[in-house]
């Protein structure tokens, strides 16, 4: 079978493990604009960004890092096909029990682990909230760009990039978008990143690079539909004295207009608008020579 037929539809959800649940609640609800889900409990926070029951889950724990990623499939048949493929590759994959699926708000799932120890939860049948309880943010003027395009993207910090890319491309069957080989800042270290996309075509759902940080995750990204929400969030984070990784800027490959802040667990969150959607038939894989067209500079201080 062609590997492209086994590609997941989208990145359905992120799971982080953290001992800073109160900080995450303020960060994601009041500053980013997510909605606290009814799936939240004493042991986890769960957040909505659209009609899906949960898109970002913060489980109580001490890793303070990315714990798992959910990959959505359209139906039971396509889930069964990818599981057969993964077993054929000699990678261990186990069926999740009913209790686990209920806690995730999904019908059926299988779990495998990547070379860096992050779990990948392949599933179908996410729980959808009825129309009379539509997504509501306390702070956004528009909506999140989610639904069929999924929760967002992330940049995995791989200990061995070749092994991780083999896992993403040949085991999970996530498709190549493009590459960037560029200096992190003028005269600084060169970063080589590979960007990969799922079936519904968000420019990338995951990118992979080797980055000298003590986390499995460099950053994750969520996207607004209204550009003004990026500016309004920028103002909220400045007012809250949240440390910034990078100020406003524009990426050459996914065309994302965005900024980066530090999350309560130390890795980054990119808040963006305007990312392109890949049309498979017209897509050409390119290698870009810079990470940003303009901007994305480190702030000199957080009080300017
Ligand atoms: Fe990003």
PDB file of C-alpha atoms and ligand atoms in Angstrom:
ATOM      1  CA  UNK A   1       0.000   0.000   0.000  1.00  0.00           C
ATOM      2  CA  UNK A   2       1.119   3.551  -0.769  1.00  0.00           C
ATOM      3  CA  UNK A   3       2.271   5.152   2.507  1.00  0.00           C
ATOM      4  CA  UNK A   4       0.264   8.318   1.683  1.00  0.00           C
ATOM      5  CA  UNK A   5      -2.981   6.339   2.054  1.00  0.00           C
ATOM      6  CA  UNK A   6      -2.052   5.634   5.684  1.00  0.00           C
ATOM      7  CA  UNK A   7      -1.423   9.269   6.681  1.00  0.00           C
ATOM      8  CA  UNK A   8      -3.488  10.531   9.650  1.00  0.00           C
ATOM      9  CA  UNK A   9      -6.164  13.150   8.941  1.00  0.00           C
ATOM     10  CA  UNK A  10      -4.863  15.611  11.506  1.00  0.00           C
ATOM     11  CA  UNK A  11      -3.100  16.124  14.812  1.00  0.00           C
ATOM     12  CA  UNK A  12      -6.110  15.821  17.090  1.00  0.00           C
ATOM     13  CA  UNK A  13      -4.754  16.760  20.506  1.00  0.00           C
ATOM     14  CA  UNK A  14      -1.699  17.453  22.662  1.00  0.00           C
ATOM     15  CA  UNK A  15      -1.035  15.919  26.113  1.00  0.00           C
ATOM     16  CA  UNK A  16       1.460  17.549  28.486  1.00  0.00           C
ATOM     17  CA  UNK A  17       2.532  16.385  31.948  1.00  0.00           C
ATOM     18  CA  UNK A  18       3.007  19.187  34.443  1.00  0.00           C
ATOM     19  CA  UNK A  19       3.044  20.064  38.148  1.00  0.00           C
ATOM     20  CA  UNK A  20       1.924  23.611  37.313  1.00  0.00           C
ATOM     21  CA  UNK A  21      -1.782  23.116  36.647  1.00  0.00           C
ATOM     22  CA  UNK A  22      -2.878  26.452  38.139  1.00  0.00           C
ATOM     23  CA  UNK A  23      -0.343  28.369  35.995  1.00  0.00           C
ATOM     24  CA  UNK A  24      -1.425  26.467  32.870  1.00  0.00           C
ATOM     25  CA  UNK A  25      -5.070  27.301  33.563  1.00  0.00           C
ATOM     26  CA  UNK A  26      -4.355  31.035  33.646  1.00  0.00           C
ATOM     27  CA  UNK A  27      -1.992  30.767  30.660  1.00  0.00           C
ATOM     28  CA  UNK A  28      -4.321  28.831  28.347  1.00  0.00           C
ATOM     29  CA  UNK A  29      -7.710  30.219  29.414  1.00  0.00           C
ATOM     30  CA  UNK A  30      -7.045  33.875  30.225  1.00  0.00           C
ATOM     31  CA  UNK A  31      -4.088  34.617  27.930  1.00  0.00           C
ATOM     32  CA  UNK A  32      -4.414  32.219  24.954  1.00  0.00           C
ATOM     33  CA  UNK A  33      -8.221  32.149  25.024  1.00  0.00           C
ATOM     34  CA  UNK A  34      -9.013  28.437  25.244  1.00  0.00           C
ATOM     35  CA  UNK A  35     -12.141  27.167  27.028  1.00  0.00           C
ATOM     36  CA  UNK A  36     -11.903  24.859  30.039  1.00  0.00           C
ATOM     37  CA  UNK A  37     -13.579  21.535  29.152  1.00  0.00           C
ATOM     38  CA  UNK A  38     -15.919  19.475  31.333  1.00  0.00           C
ATOM     39  CA  UNK A  39     -13.277  16.711  31.038  1.00  0.00           C
ATOM     40  CA  UNK A  40     -11.138  18.607  33.582  1.00  0.00           C
ATOM     41  CA  UNK A  41     -10.700  16.997  37.015  1.00  0.00           C
ATOM     42  CA  UNK A  42      -8.356  17.154  40.030  1.00  0.00           C
ATOM     43  CA  UNK A  43      -5.770  15.191  38.019  1.00  0.00           C
ATOM     44  CA  UNK A  44      -5.938  16.997  34.693  1.00  0.00           C
ATOM     45  CA  UNK A  45      -6.938  20.151  32.909  1.00  0.00           C
ATOM     46  CA  UNK A  46      -8.595  19.784  29.525  1.00  0.00           C
ATOM     47  CA  UNK A  47      -9.241  22.615  27.083  1.00  0.00           C
ATOM     48  CA  UNK A  48     -11.435  23.123  24.046  1.00  0.00           C
ATOM     49  CA  UNK A  49     -10.640  25.221  20.975  1.00  0.00           C
ATOM     50  CA  UNK A  50     -13.582  24.167  18.799  1.00  0.00           C
ATOM     51  CA  UNK A  51     -16.475  21.698  18.924  1.00  0.00           C
ATOM     52  CA  UNK A  52     -14.219  18.802  19.950  1.00  0.00           C
ATOM     53  CA  UNK A  53     -14.470  17.896  23.633  1.00  0.00           C
ATOM     54  CA  UNK A  54     -10.751  18.462  24.277  1.00  0.00           C
ATOM     55  CA  UNK A  55      -7.733  19.551  22.279  1.00  0.00           C
ATOM     56  CA  UNK A  56      -5.099  20.284  24.942  1.00  0.00           C
ATOM     57  CA  UNK A  57      -4.757  18.114  28.054  1.00  0.00           C
ATOM     58  CA  UNK A  58      -2.452  18.925  30.976  1.00  0.00           C
ATOM     59  CA  UNK A  59      -2.045  15.832  33.156  1.00  0.00           C
ATOM     60  CA  UNK A  60      -0.682  16.110  36.685  1.00  0.00           C
ATOM     61  CA  UNK A  61       2.936  14.905  36.640  1.00  0.00           C
ATOM     62  CA  UNK A  62       6.504  16.013  36.989  1.00  0.00           C
ATOM     63  CA  UNK A  63       7.913  15.697  33.450  1.00  0.00           C
ATOM     64  CA  UNK A  64       6.941  19.281  32.562  1.00  0.00           C
ATOM     65  CA  UNK A  65       7.154  18.335  28.891  1.00  0.00           C
ATOM     66  CA  UNK A  66       5.188  16.886  25.985  1.00  0.00           C
ATOM     67  CA  UNK A  67       3.803  13.483  26.985  1.00  0.00           C
ATOM     68  CA  UNK A  68       1.633  12.355  24.060  1.00  0.00           C
ATOM     69  CA  UNK A  69       0.175  13.418  20.735  1.00  0.00           C
ATOM     70  CA  UNK A  70      -3.191  12.269  19.353  1.00  0.00           C
ATOM     71  CA  UNK A  71      -3.388  11.494  15.623  1.00  0.00           C
ATOM     72  CA  UNK A  72      -6.889  11.397  14.197  1.00  0.00           C
ATOM     73  CA  UNK A  73      -8.129   8.869  11.638  1.00  0.00           C
ATOM     74  CA  UNK A  74     -11.453   9.152   9.838  1.00  0.00           C
ATOM     75  CA  UNK A  75     -12.835   5.731  10.723  1.00  0.00           C
ATOM     76  CA  UNK A  76     -12.184   2.299  12.191  1.00  0.00           C
ATOM     77  CA  UNK A  77     -10.978   0.907   8.860  1.00  0.00           C
ATOM     78  CA  UNK A  78      -8.230   3.481   8.310  1.00  0.00           C
ATOM     79  CA  UNK A  79      -7.168   3.085  11.963  1.00  0.00           C
ATOM     80  CA  UNK A  80      -6.918  -0.700  11.530  1.00  0.00           C
ATOM     81  CA  UNK A  81      -4.853  -0.267   8.339  1.00  0.00           C
ATOM     82  CA  UNK A  82      -2.245   1.988   9.977  1.00  0.00           C
ATOM     83  CA  UNK A  83      -2.003  -0.369  12.984  1.00  0.00           C
ATOM     84  CA  UNK A  84      -1.287  -3.314  10.648  1.00  0.00           C
ATOM     85  CA  UNK A  85       1.342  -1.219   8.864  1.00  0.00           C
ATOM     86  CA  UNK A  86       3.033  -0.224  12.149  1.00  0.00           C
ATOM     87  CA  UNK A  87       3.097  -3.846  13.367  1.00  0.00           C
ATOM     88  CA  UNK A  88       4.611  -4.797  10.002  1.00  0.00           C
ATOM     89  CA  UNK A  89       7.420  -2.322  10.672  1.00  0.00           C
ATOM     90  CA  UNK A  90       8.227  -4.219  13.890  1.00  0.00           C
ATOM     91  CA  UNK A  91       7.162  -1.319  16.112  1.00  0.00           C
ATOM     92  CA  UNK A  92       5.216  -2.224  19.264  1.00  0.00           C
ATOM     93  CA  UNK A  93       1.701  -0.778  19.308  1.00  0.00           C
ATOM     94  CA  UNK A  94      -0.943  -1.597  21.926  1.00  0.00           C
ATOM     95  CA  UNK A  95      -4.707  -1.165  21.980  1.00  0.00           C
ATOM     96  CA  UNK A  96      -5.932   1.347  24.576  1.00  0.00           C
ATOM     97  CA  UNK A  97      -8.595   0.123  27.006  1.00  0.00           C
ATOM     98  CA  UNK A  98     -12.117   1.521  27.287  1.00  0.00           C
ATOM     99  CA  UNK A  99     -11.358   3.621  30.379  1.00  0.00           C
ATOM    100  CA  UNK A 100      -8.467   5.332  28.610  1.00  0.00           C
ATOM    101  CA  UNK A 101     -10.591   6.055  25.520  1.00  0.00           C
ATOM    102  CA  UNK A 102     -13.340   7.521  27.705  1.00  0.00           C
ATOM    103  CA  UNK A 103     -10.866   9.802  29.448  1.00  0.00           C
ATOM    104  CA  UNK A 104      -9.574  11.004  26.069  1.00  0.00           C
ATOM    105  CA  UNK A 105     -13.103  11.376  24.660  1.00  0.00           C
ATOM    106  CA  UNK A 106     -12.443   9.033  21.705  1.00  0.00           C
ATOM    107  CA  UNK A 107     -13.963   5.765  20.466  1.00  0.00           C
ATOM    108  CA  UNK A 108     -10.897   3.588  19.867  1.00  0.00           C
ATOM    109  CA  UNK A 109      -7.112   4.089  20.083  1.00  0.00           C
ATOM    110  CA  UNK A 110      -3.772   2.354  19.728  1.00  0.00           C
ATOM    111  CA  UNK A 111      -0.585   3.680  21.330  1.00  0.00           C
ATOM    112  CA  UNK A 112       3.045   3.461  20.211  1.00  0.00           C
ATOM    113  CA  UNK A 113       6.115   5.337  21.437  1.00  0.00           C
ATOM    114  CA  UNK A 114       8.615   7.316  19.357  1.00  0.00           C
ATOM    115  CA  UNK A 115      12.438   7.126  19.735  1.00  0.00           C
ATOM    116  CA  UNK A 116      12.385  10.096  22.154  1.00  0.00           C
ATOM    117  CA  UNK A 117       9.775   8.538  24.467  1.00  0.00           C
ATOM    118  CA  UNK A 118       6.703  10.537  23.403  1.00  0.00           C
ATOM    119  CA  UNK A 119       3.512   8.454  23.075  1.00  0.00           C
ATOM    120  CA  UNK A 120       1.532   8.596  19.844  1.00  0.00           C
ATOM    121  CA  UNK A 121      -2.169   7.867  20.329  1.00  0.00           C
ATOM    122  CA  UNK A 122      -3.733   6.884  17.006  1.00  0.00           C
ATOM    123  CA  UNK A 123      -7.516   7.122  17.233  1.00  0.00           C
ATOM    124  CA  UNK A 124     -10.848   7.717  15.597  1.00  0.00           C
ATOM    125  CA  UNK A 125     -14.213   8.969  16.852  1.00  0.00           C
ATOM    126  CA  UNK A 126     -13.497  12.102  18.884  1.00  0.00           C
ATOM    127  CA  UNK A 127     -16.374  13.277  21.060  1.00  0.00           C
ATOM    128  CA  UNK A 128     -18.110  16.344  19.598  1.00  0.00           C
ATOM    129  CA  UNK A 129     -19.972  18.869  21.756  1.00  0.00           C
ATOM    130  CA  UNK A 130     -23.555  19.673  20.629  1.00  0.00           C
ATOM    131  CA  UNK A 131     -24.233  22.947  18.826  1.00  0.00           C
ATOM    132  CA  UNK A 132     -26.039  24.454  21.836  1.00  0.00           C
ATOM    133  CA  UNK A 133     -22.730  24.399  23.746  1.00  0.00           C
ATOM    134  CA  UNK A 134     -20.523  25.873  21.017  1.00  0.00           C
ATOM    135  CA  UNK A 135     -16.945  26.963  21.748  1.00  0.00           C
ATOM    136  CA  UNK A 136     -16.708  30.197  23.726  1.00  0.00           C
ATOM    137  CA  UNK A 137     -13.566  32.097  24.638  1.00  0.00           C
ATOM    138  CA  UNK A 138     -13.356  34.710  27.380  1.00  0.00           C
ATOM    139  CA  UNK A 139     -10.943  36.852  25.344  1.00  0.00           C
ATOM    140  CA  UNK A 140     -10.915  36.093  21.585  1.00  0.00           C
ATOM    141  CA  UNK A 141     -12.704  38.194  18.970  1.00  0.00           C
ATOM    142  CA  UNK A 142     -12.605  35.310  16.449  1.00  0.00           C
ATOM    143  CA  UNK A 143     -12.167  31.541  16.543  1.00  0.00           C
ATOM    144  CA  UNK A 144      -9.291  29.072  16.532  1.00  0.00           C
ATOM    145  CA  UNK A 145      -8.296  27.513  13.228  1.00  0.00           C
ATOM    146  CA  UNK A 146      -8.859  23.885  14.240  1.00  0.00           C
ATOM    147  CA  UNK A 147     -11.737  21.497  13.342  1.00  0.00           C
ATOM    148  CA  UNK A 148     -10.655  19.279  10.401  1.00  0.00           C
ATOM    149  CA  UNK A 149      -7.150  20.820  10.418  1.00  0.00           C
ATOM    150  CA  UNK A 150      -6.549  19.662  14.002  1.00  0.00           C
ATOM    151  CA  UNK A 151      -5.173  21.315  17.113  1.00  0.00           C
ATOM    152  CA  UNK A 152      -1.991  22.881  15.696  1.00  0.00           C
ATOM    153  CA  UNK A 153       1.621  21.823  15.249  1.00  0.00           C
ATOM    154  CA  UNK A 154       4.727  21.105  17.298  1.00  0.00           C
ATOM    155  CA  UNK A 155       8.488  21.025  16.857  1.00  0.00           C
ATOM    156  CA  UNK A 156       9.986  17.869  18.346  1.00  0.00           C
ATOM    157  CA  UNK A 157      13.524  18.024  19.701  1.00  0.00           C
ATOM    158  CA  UNK A 158      14.988  14.744  18.452  1.00  0.00           C
ATOM    159  CA  UNK A 159      18.024  13.111  19.987  1.00  0.00           C
ATOM    160  CA  UNK A 160      18.615  11.311  16.689  1.00  0.00           C
ATOM    161  CA  UNK A 161      16.905  13.184  13.841  1.00  0.00           C
ATOM    162  CA  UNK A 162      17.320  10.343  11.337  1.00  0.00           C
ATOM    163  CA  UNK A 163      15.604   7.860  13.668  1.00  0.00           C
ATOM    164  CA  UNK A 164      12.808  10.292  14.522  1.00  0.00           C
ATOM    165  CA  UNK A 165      12.174  11.181  10.893  1.00  0.00           C
ATOM    166  CA  UNK A 166      12.066   7.496  10.010  1.00  0.00           C
ATOM    167  CA  UNK A 167       9.448   7.072  12.740  1.00  0.00           C
ATOM    168  CA  UNK A 168       7.308  10.012  11.601  1.00  0.00           C
ATOM    169  CA  UNK A 169       7.577   9.379   7.853  1.00  0.00           C
ATOM    170  CA  UNK A 170       7.780   5.593   7.506  1.00  0.00           C
ATOM    171  CA  UNK A 171       5.981   4.369  10.639  1.00  0.00           C
ATOM    172  CA  UNK A 172       3.292   7.049  11.195  1.00  0.00           C
ATOM    173  CA  UNK A 173       3.243   7.860   7.435  1.00  0.00           C
ATOM    174  CA  UNK A 174       3.202  11.640   7.921  1.00  0.00           C
ATOM    175  CA  UNK A 175       4.089  13.410   4.660  1.00  0.00           C
ATOM    176  CA  UNK A 176       7.070  15.610   3.843  1.00  0.00           C
ATOM    177  CA  UNK A 177       6.316  19.352   3.488  1.00  0.00           C
ATOM    178  CA  UNK A 178       9.742  21.014   3.242  1.00  0.00           C
ATOM    179  CA  UNK A 179      13.041  21.787   4.960  1.00  0.00           C
ATOM    180  CA  UNK A 180      14.663  24.828   6.542  1.00  0.00           C
ATOM    181  CA  UNK A 181      18.405  25.031   7.083  1.00  0.00           C
ATOM    182  CA  UNK A 182      19.148  28.398   8.622  1.00  0.00           C
ATOM    183  CA  UNK A 183      20.864  30.335  11.389  1.00  0.00           C
ATOM    184  CA  UNK A 184      18.788  30.620  14.574  1.00  0.00           C
ATOM    185  CA  UNK A 185      19.919  34.260  14.686  1.00  0.00           C
ATOM    186  CA  UNK A 186      22.454  36.138  12.472  1.00  0.00           C
ATOM    187  CA  UNK A 187      25.853  34.494  13.027  1.00  0.00           C
ATOM    188  CA  UNK A 188      24.287  31.932  15.385  1.00  0.00           C
ATOM    189  CA  UNK A 189      24.078  28.130  15.229  1.00  0.00           C
ATOM    190  CA  UNK A 190      22.521  26.549  12.136  1.00  0.00           C
ATOM    191  CA  UNK A 191      19.273  24.664  12.668  1.00  0.00           C
ATOM    192  CA  UNK A 192      18.131  21.943  10.259  1.00  0.00           C
ATOM    193  CA  UNK A 193      14.404  21.318  10.511  1.00  0.00           C
ATOM    194  CA  UNK A 194      12.137  18.977   8.534  1.00  0.00           C
ATOM    195  CA  UNK A 195       8.423  19.793   8.314  1.00  0.00           C
ATOM    196  CA  UNK A 196       5.690  17.160   7.881  1.00  0.00           C
ATOM    197  CA  UNK A 197       1.965  17.327   7.162  1.00  0.00           C
ATOM    198  CA  UNK A 198      -1.166  15.225   7.519  1.00  0.00           C
ATOM    199  CA  UNK A 199      -4.025  14.575   5.057  1.00  0.00           C
ATOM    200  CA  UNK A 200      -6.081  17.694   5.714  1.00  0.00           C
ATOM    201  CA  UNK A 201      -3.045  19.795   4.784  1.00  0.00           C
ATOM    202  CA  UNK A 202      -2.086  22.179   7.579  1.00  0.00           C
ATOM    203  CA  UNK A 203       1.435  23.099   6.352  1.00  0.00           C
ATOM    204  CA  UNK A 204       2.960  21.054   9.151  1.00  0.00           C
ATOM    205  CA  UNK A 205       1.573  19.179  12.128  1.00  0.00           C
ATOM    206  CA  UNK A 206       5.043  18.235  13.291  1.00  0.00           C
ATOM    207  CA  UNK A 207       8.588  19.372  12.551  1.00  0.00           C
ATOM    208  CA  UNK A 208      11.711  17.616  13.685  1.00  0.00           C
ATOM    209  CA  UNK A 209      15.120  19.055  14.585  1.00  0.00           C
ATOM    210  CA  UNK A 210      17.996  18.531  16.983  1.00  0.00           C
ATOM    211  CA  UNK A 211      17.975  21.479  19.395  1.00  0.00           C
ATOM    212  CA  UNK A 212      20.277  21.931  22.420  1.00  0.00           C
ATOM    213  CA  UNK A 213      17.494  22.196  25.039  1.00  0.00           C
ATOM    214  CA  UNK A 214      16.639  19.799  27.899  1.00  0.00           C
ATOM    215  CA  UNK A 215      13.075  19.152  26.611  1.00  0.00           C
ATOM    216  CA  UNK A 216      11.463  16.813  24.076  1.00  0.00           C
ATOM    217  CA  UNK A 217       9.449  19.758  22.828  1.00  0.00           C
ATOM    218  CA  UNK A 218      10.757  23.067  21.475  1.00  0.00           C
ATOM    219  CA  UNK A 219       7.308  24.595  21.007  1.00  0.00           C
ATOM    220  CA  UNK A 220       3.737  23.856  20.029  1.00  0.00           C
ATOM    221  CA  UNK A 221       1.576  26.157  17.944  1.00  0.00           C
ATOM    222  CA  UNK A 222      -2.069  27.139  17.972  1.00  0.00           C
ATOM    223  CA  UNK A 223      -3.601  29.304  15.259  1.00  0.00           C
ATOM    224  CA  UNK A 224      -6.272  31.983  15.264  1.00  0.00           C
ATOM    225  CA  UNK A 225      -8.602  32.713  12.341  1.00  0.00           C
ATOM    226  CA  UNK A 226      -8.472  36.478  12.966  1.00  0.00           C
ATOM    227  CA  UNK A 227      -5.128  38.286  12.698  1.00  0.00           C
ATOM    228  CA  UNK A 228      -6.214  40.791  15.342  1.00  0.00           C
ATOM    229  CA  UNK A 229      -6.347  37.975  17.891  1.00  0.00           C
ATOM    230  CA  UNK A 230      -2.564  37.547  17.453  1.00  0.00           C
ATOM    231  CA  UNK A 231      -2.044  41.231  18.265  1.00  0.00           C
ATOM    232  CA  UNK A 232      -4.495  41.172  21.156  1.00  0.00           C
ATOM    233  CA  UNK A 233      -2.792  38.047  22.594  1.00  0.00           C
ATOM    234  CA  UNK A 234       0.596  39.760  22.154  1.00  0.00           C
ATOM    235  CA  UNK A 235      -0.687  42.655  24.280  1.00  0.00           C
ATOM    236  CA  UNK A 236      -2.135  40.293  26.918  1.00  0.00           C
ATOM    237  CA  UNK A 237       1.169  38.401  27.285  1.00  0.00           C
ATOM    238  CA  UNK A 238       3.153  41.672  27.496  1.00  0.00           C
ATOM    239  CA  UNK A 239       0.799  42.964  30.189  1.00  0.00           C
ATOM    240  CA  UNK A 240       1.126  39.682  32.111  1.00  0.00           C
ATOM    241  CA  UNK A 241       4.965  39.937  31.966  1.00  0.00           C
ATOM    242  CA  UNK A 242       5.196  36.508  30.312  1.00  0.00           C
ATOM    243  CA  UNK A 243       8.730  35.868  28.986  1.00  0.00           C
ATOM    244  CA  UNK A 244       8.864  36.014  25.170  1.00  0.00           C
ATOM    245  CA  UNK A 245      11.045  33.673  23.083  1.00  0.00           C
ATOM    246  CA  UNK A 246      10.528  35.674  19.893  1.00  0.00           C
ATOM    247  CA  UNK A 247       8.618  38.814  18.994  1.00  0.00           C
ATOM    248  CA  UNK A 248       6.269  39.069  15.974  1.00  0.00           C
ATOM    249  CA  UNK A 249       7.610  37.697  12.688  1.00  0.00           C
ATOM    250  CA  UNK A 250       6.845  35.671   9.549  1.00  0.00           C
ATOM    251  CA  UNK A 251       8.044  32.206   8.507  1.00  0.00           C
ATOM    252  CA  UNK A 252       8.927  31.644   4.819  1.00  0.00           C
ATOM    253  CA  UNK A 253       7.643  28.072   4.505  1.00  0.00           C
ATOM    254  CA  UNK A 254       4.238  27.972   6.234  1.00  0.00           C
ATOM    255  CA  UNK A 255       3.738  31.760   5.818  1.00  0.00           C
ATOM    256  CA  UNK A 256       2.770  31.969   9.493  1.00  0.00           C
ATOM    257  CA  UNK A 257       2.585  35.397  11.144  1.00  0.00           C
ATOM    258  CA  UNK A 258       3.336  34.673  14.796  1.00  0.00           C
ATOM    259  CA  UNK A 259       5.136  35.254  18.066  1.00  0.00           C
ATOM    260  CA  UNK A 260       6.540  32.869  20.687  1.00  0.00           C
ATOM    261  CA  UNK A 261       6.119  32.940  24.468  1.00  0.00           C
ATOM    262  CA  UNK A 262       7.373  30.698  27.257  1.00  0.00           C
ATOM    263  CA  UNK A 263       4.802  28.312  28.726  1.00  0.00           C
ATOM    264  CA  UNK A 264       4.661  27.515  32.475  1.00  0.00           C
ATOM    265  CA  UNK A 265       6.786  24.403  31.752  1.00  0.00           C
ATOM    266  CA  UNK A 266       9.583  26.280  29.971  1.00  0.00           C
ATOM    267  CA  UNK A 267       9.022  25.154  26.376  1.00  0.00           C
ATOM    268  CA  UNK A 268       7.496  27.550  23.865  1.00  0.00           C
ATOM    269  CA  UNK A 269       4.047  28.327  22.523  1.00  0.00           C
ATOM    270  CA  UNK A 270       3.793  29.884  19.068  1.00  0.00           C
ATOM    271  CA  UNK A 271       0.635  31.899  18.516  1.00  0.00           C
ATOM    272  CA  UNK A 272      -0.049  32.319  14.826  1.00  0.00           C
ATOM    273  CA  UNK A 273      -2.294  33.370  11.977  1.00  0.00           C
ATOM    274  CA  UNK A 274      -2.283  32.813   8.217  1.00  0.00           C
ATOM    275  CA  UNK A 275      -0.534  29.442   7.902  1.00  0.00           C
ATOM    276  CA  UNK A 276      -0.969  27.866   4.469  1.00  0.00           C
ATOM    277  CA  UNK A 277      -2.904  24.688   3.707  1.00  0.00           C
ATOM    278  CA  UNK A 278      -1.119  22.257   1.388  1.00  0.00           C
ATOM    279  CA  UNK A 279      -2.873  21.124  -1.792  1.00  0.00           C
ATOM    280  CA  UNK A 280      -1.236  17.782  -2.406  1.00  0.00           C
ATOM    281  CA  UNK A 281      -1.432  17.789  -6.213  1.00  0.00           C
ATOM    282  CA  UNK A 282       0.373  21.129  -6.573  1.00  0.00           C
ATOM    283  CA  UNK A 283       2.909  20.763  -3.782  1.00  0.00           C
ATOM    284  CA  UNK A 284       6.629  21.074  -4.394  1.00  0.00           C
ATOM    285  CA  UNK A 285       9.117  20.224  -1.613  1.00  0.00           C
ATOM    286  CA  UNK A 286      11.624  23.066  -1.121  1.00  0.00           C
ATOM    287  CA  UNK A 287      14.563  23.836   1.143  1.00  0.00           C
ATOM    288  CA  UNK A 288      14.509  27.299   2.700  1.00  0.00           C
ATOM    289  CA  UNK A 289      17.645  29.073   3.913  1.00  0.00           C
ATOM    290  CA  UNK A 290      16.176  31.132   6.734  1.00  0.00           C
ATOM    291  CA  UNK A 291      13.789  30.473   9.602  1.00  0.00           C
ATOM    292  CA  UNK A 292      11.993  33.817   9.267  1.00  0.00           C
ATOM    293  CA  UNK A 293      11.434  36.392   6.505  1.00  0.00           C
ATOM    294  CA  UNK A 294      11.378  39.182   9.060  1.00  0.00           C
ATOM    295  CA  UNK A 295      11.030  39.604  12.806  1.00  0.00           C
ATOM    296  CA  UNK A 296      10.974  36.706  15.283  1.00  0.00           C
ATOM    297  CA  UNK A 297      13.785  38.437  17.161  1.00  0.00           C
ATOM    298  CA  UNK A 298      14.489  37.779  20.812  1.00  0.00           C
ATOM    299  CA  UNK A 299      13.223  40.651  22.960  1.00  0.00           C
ATOM    300  CA  UNK A 300      15.913  42.694  24.709  1.00  0.00           C
ATOM    301  CA  UNK A 301      13.822  42.785  27.837  1.00  0.00           C
ATOM    302  CA  UNK A 302      10.296  42.019  28.909  1.00  0.00           C
ATOM    303  CA  UNK A 303       9.516  45.489  30.147  1.00  0.00           C
ATOM    304  CA  UNK A 304       9.693  47.298  26.779  1.00  0.00           C
TER     305      UNK A 304
HETATM  306 FE1  LIG B   1       6.057  26.627  14.775  1.00  0.00          FE
END
